[in-house]
Each structure stands twice: as structure tokens, then as C-alpha cells.
GROMACS .gro file of C-alpha atoms in nm:
model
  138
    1UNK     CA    1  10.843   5.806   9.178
    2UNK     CA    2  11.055   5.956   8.918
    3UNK     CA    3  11.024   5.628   8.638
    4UNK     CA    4  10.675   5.643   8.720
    5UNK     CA    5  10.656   5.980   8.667
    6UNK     CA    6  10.876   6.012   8.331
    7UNK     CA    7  10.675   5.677   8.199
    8UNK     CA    8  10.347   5.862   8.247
    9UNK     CA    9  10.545   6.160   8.087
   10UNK     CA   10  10.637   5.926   7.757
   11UNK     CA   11  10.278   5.801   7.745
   12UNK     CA   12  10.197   6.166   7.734
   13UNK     CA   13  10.429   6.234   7.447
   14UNK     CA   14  10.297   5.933   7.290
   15UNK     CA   15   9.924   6.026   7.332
   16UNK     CA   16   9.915   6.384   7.226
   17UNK     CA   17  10.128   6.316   6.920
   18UNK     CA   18   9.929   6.011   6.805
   19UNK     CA   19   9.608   6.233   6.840
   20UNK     CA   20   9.723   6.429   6.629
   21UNK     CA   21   9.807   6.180   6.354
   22UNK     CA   22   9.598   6.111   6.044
   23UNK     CA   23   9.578   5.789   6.155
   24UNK     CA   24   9.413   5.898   6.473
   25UNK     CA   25   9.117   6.093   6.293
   26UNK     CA   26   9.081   5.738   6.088
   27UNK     CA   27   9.043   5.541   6.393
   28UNK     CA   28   8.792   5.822   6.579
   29UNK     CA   29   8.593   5.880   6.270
   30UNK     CA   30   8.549   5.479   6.232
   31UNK     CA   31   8.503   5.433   6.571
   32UNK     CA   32   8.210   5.718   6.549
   33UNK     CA   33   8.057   5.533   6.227
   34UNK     CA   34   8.043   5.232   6.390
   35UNK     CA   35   7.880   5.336   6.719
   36UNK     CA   36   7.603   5.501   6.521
   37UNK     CA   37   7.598   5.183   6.340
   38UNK     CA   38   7.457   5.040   6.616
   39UNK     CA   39   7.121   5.153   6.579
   40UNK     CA   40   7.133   4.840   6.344
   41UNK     CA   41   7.149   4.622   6.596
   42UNK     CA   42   6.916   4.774   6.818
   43UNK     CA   43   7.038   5.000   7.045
   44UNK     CA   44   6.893   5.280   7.116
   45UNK     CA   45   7.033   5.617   6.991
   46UNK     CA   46   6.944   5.755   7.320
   47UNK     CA   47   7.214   5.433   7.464
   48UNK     CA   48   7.416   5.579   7.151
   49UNK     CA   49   7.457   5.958   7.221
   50UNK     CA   50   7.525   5.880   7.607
   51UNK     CA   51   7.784   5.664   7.547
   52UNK     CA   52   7.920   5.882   7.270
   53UNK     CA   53   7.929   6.181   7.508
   54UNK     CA   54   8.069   6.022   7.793
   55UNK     CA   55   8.373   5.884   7.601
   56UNK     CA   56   8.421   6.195   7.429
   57UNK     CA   57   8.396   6.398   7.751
   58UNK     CA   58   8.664   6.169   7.905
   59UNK     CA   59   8.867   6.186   7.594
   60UNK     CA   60   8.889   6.554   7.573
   61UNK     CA   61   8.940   6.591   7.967
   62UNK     CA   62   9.251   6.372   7.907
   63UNK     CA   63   9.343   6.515   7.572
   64UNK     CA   64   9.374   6.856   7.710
   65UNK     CA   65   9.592   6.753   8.006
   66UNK     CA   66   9.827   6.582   7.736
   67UNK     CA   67   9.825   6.898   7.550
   68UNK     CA   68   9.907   7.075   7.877
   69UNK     CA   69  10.176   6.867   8.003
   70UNK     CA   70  10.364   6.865   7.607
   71UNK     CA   71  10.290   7.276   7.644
   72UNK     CA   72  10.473   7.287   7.988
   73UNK     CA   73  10.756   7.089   7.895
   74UNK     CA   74  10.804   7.284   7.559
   75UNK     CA   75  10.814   7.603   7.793
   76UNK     CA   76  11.079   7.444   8.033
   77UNK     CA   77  11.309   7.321   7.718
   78UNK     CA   78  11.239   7.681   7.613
   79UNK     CA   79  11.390   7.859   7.963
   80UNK     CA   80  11.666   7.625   7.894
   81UNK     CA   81  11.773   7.768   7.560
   82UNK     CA   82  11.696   8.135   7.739
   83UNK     CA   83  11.958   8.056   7.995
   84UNK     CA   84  12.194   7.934   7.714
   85UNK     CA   85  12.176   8.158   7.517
   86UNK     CA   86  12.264   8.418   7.816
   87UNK     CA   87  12.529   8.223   7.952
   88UNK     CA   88  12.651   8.246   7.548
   89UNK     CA   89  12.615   8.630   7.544
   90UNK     CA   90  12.775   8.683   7.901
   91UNK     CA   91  13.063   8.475   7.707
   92UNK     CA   92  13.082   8.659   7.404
   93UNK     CA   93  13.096   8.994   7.619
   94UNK     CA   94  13.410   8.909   7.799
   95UNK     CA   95  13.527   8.790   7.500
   96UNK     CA   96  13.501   9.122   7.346
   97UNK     CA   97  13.653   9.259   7.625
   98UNK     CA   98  13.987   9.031   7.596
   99UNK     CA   99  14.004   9.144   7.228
  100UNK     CA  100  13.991   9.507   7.328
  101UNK     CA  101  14.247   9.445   7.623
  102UNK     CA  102  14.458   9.249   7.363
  103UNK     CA  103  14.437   9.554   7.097
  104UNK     CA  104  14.573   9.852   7.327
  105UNK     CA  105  14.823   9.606   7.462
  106UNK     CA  106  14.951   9.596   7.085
  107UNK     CA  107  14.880   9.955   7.040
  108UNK     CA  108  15.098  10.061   7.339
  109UNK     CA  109  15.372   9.770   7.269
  110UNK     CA  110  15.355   9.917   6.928
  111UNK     CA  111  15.419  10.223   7.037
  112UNK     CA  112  15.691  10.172   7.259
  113UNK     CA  113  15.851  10.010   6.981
  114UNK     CA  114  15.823  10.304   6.717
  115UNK     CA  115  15.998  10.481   7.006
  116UNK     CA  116  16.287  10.244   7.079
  117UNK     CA  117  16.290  10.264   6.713
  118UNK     CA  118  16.311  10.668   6.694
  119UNK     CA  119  16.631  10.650   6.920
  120UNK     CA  120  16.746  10.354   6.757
  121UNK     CA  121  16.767  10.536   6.476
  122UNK     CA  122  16.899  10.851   6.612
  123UNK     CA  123  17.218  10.669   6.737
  124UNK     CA  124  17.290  10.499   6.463
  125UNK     CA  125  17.254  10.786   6.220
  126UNK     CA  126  17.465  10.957   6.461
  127UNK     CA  127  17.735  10.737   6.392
  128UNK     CA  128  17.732  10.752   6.015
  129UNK     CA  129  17.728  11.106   6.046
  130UNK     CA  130  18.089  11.198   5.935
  131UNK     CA  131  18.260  11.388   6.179
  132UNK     CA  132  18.423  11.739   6.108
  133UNK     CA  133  18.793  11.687   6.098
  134UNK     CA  134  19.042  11.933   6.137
  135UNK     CA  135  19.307  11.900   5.866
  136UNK     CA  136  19.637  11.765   6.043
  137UNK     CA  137  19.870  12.037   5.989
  138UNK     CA  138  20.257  11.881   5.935
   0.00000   0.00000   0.00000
């Protein structure tokens, strides 16, 4: 069922895009010429203009299911890229959210650092500091 259904599918493709070729309205408006060229050869137009409509009738009744299928599968490809691109969003959220989660980690590490710093520094300019010495009385 479904090769039958995606060859039918192709054909539909294949249809609606070669109606829709110059070389389509060549063909039609040749075919057209020559079917009212057949008055020449005595046929009546009467004949003529019921054959004429009845294979235009069935052309456009076809055409416009073509057109109808190519319509409905440009609207499913279309809900595709919807979903992508929502799927893509939901992804560039929680990305966003890891970069925030990654800044205030390196704010706070930061700092925690200036503050190890701070006493870093404390202790070792205590240590430079030079001491008040009593002079050593001999």
C-alpha cells in the first residue's frame, strides 16, 4: 500500500509541476488548435465542443486534486519545520540558562577569591610589617 501510495504521490509531483510548465501550455494550446481543426475533416463542432468539455472537465477535476495533494504535503513539510524550529528554541532556552548558571558560578568563585585574596593579603602584609623593638639595653 505504501509504494503504491508514494508512486501515485510522485506522479502527483510530476503532474502538477509539468502543468505548470511552458511546455505544458504548448502542448494544451496545440492540442486545442488541432481539435478545432477538425472541423476540416468533418466533424462536427457540436462532436468538437463535447469532447473539448469533457476532457477539460476531467482535466481540471484531476488538476485540482494534484494541486491539493502538492498543497497538503507543503503544509505537512511546513509543521515539520514548526516543530523544529521549537525543538531549536526549547534548546536555545536552556542554553541560555547554562550560560547564566555558568556566569554567577564565576561571579561567586570570583568572589570568594577576591576574599581569600583580602586575607591573603592581610597576612602577608602583616609579616612585612616591621615589628616595634625594644632597644636591648647592655
Amino acid at each position: 500500500m505504501q509504494s503504491t501510495q508514494t508512486k501515485i504521490t510522485h506522479f502527483a509531483n510530476r503532474a502538477t509541476k509539468w502543468i505548470g510548465s511552458p511546455t505544458s501550455l504548448v502542448v494544451h494550446t496545440i492540442f486545442f488548435i488541432g481539435a478545432f481543426g477538425l472541423i476540416f475533416f468533418g466533424v462536427a463542432f457540436d462532436q468538437i465542443l463535447l469532447g473539448m468539455t469533457t476532457i477539460v472537465s476531467f482535466e481540471a477535476i484531476y488538476l485540482s486534486i494534484f494541486i491539493q495533494m502538492t498543497v497538503n504535503q507543503q503544509t505537512e513539510a511546513l509543521h515539520e519545520v514548526r516543530e523544529d524550529i521549537e525543538e531549536i528554541q526549547e534548546d536555545v532556552g536552556e542554553i541560555q540558562e547554562d550560560i547564566e548558571e555558568i556566569q554567577e558560578d564565576t561571579e561567586d568563585s570570583s568572589s570568594e577569591e577576591s576574599t581569600e585574596k583580602r586575607v591573603l593579603l592581610k597576612v602577608v602584609n602583616n609579616k612585612r610589617k616591621p615589628t616595634k623593638s625594644k632597644p636591648i639595653n647592655r
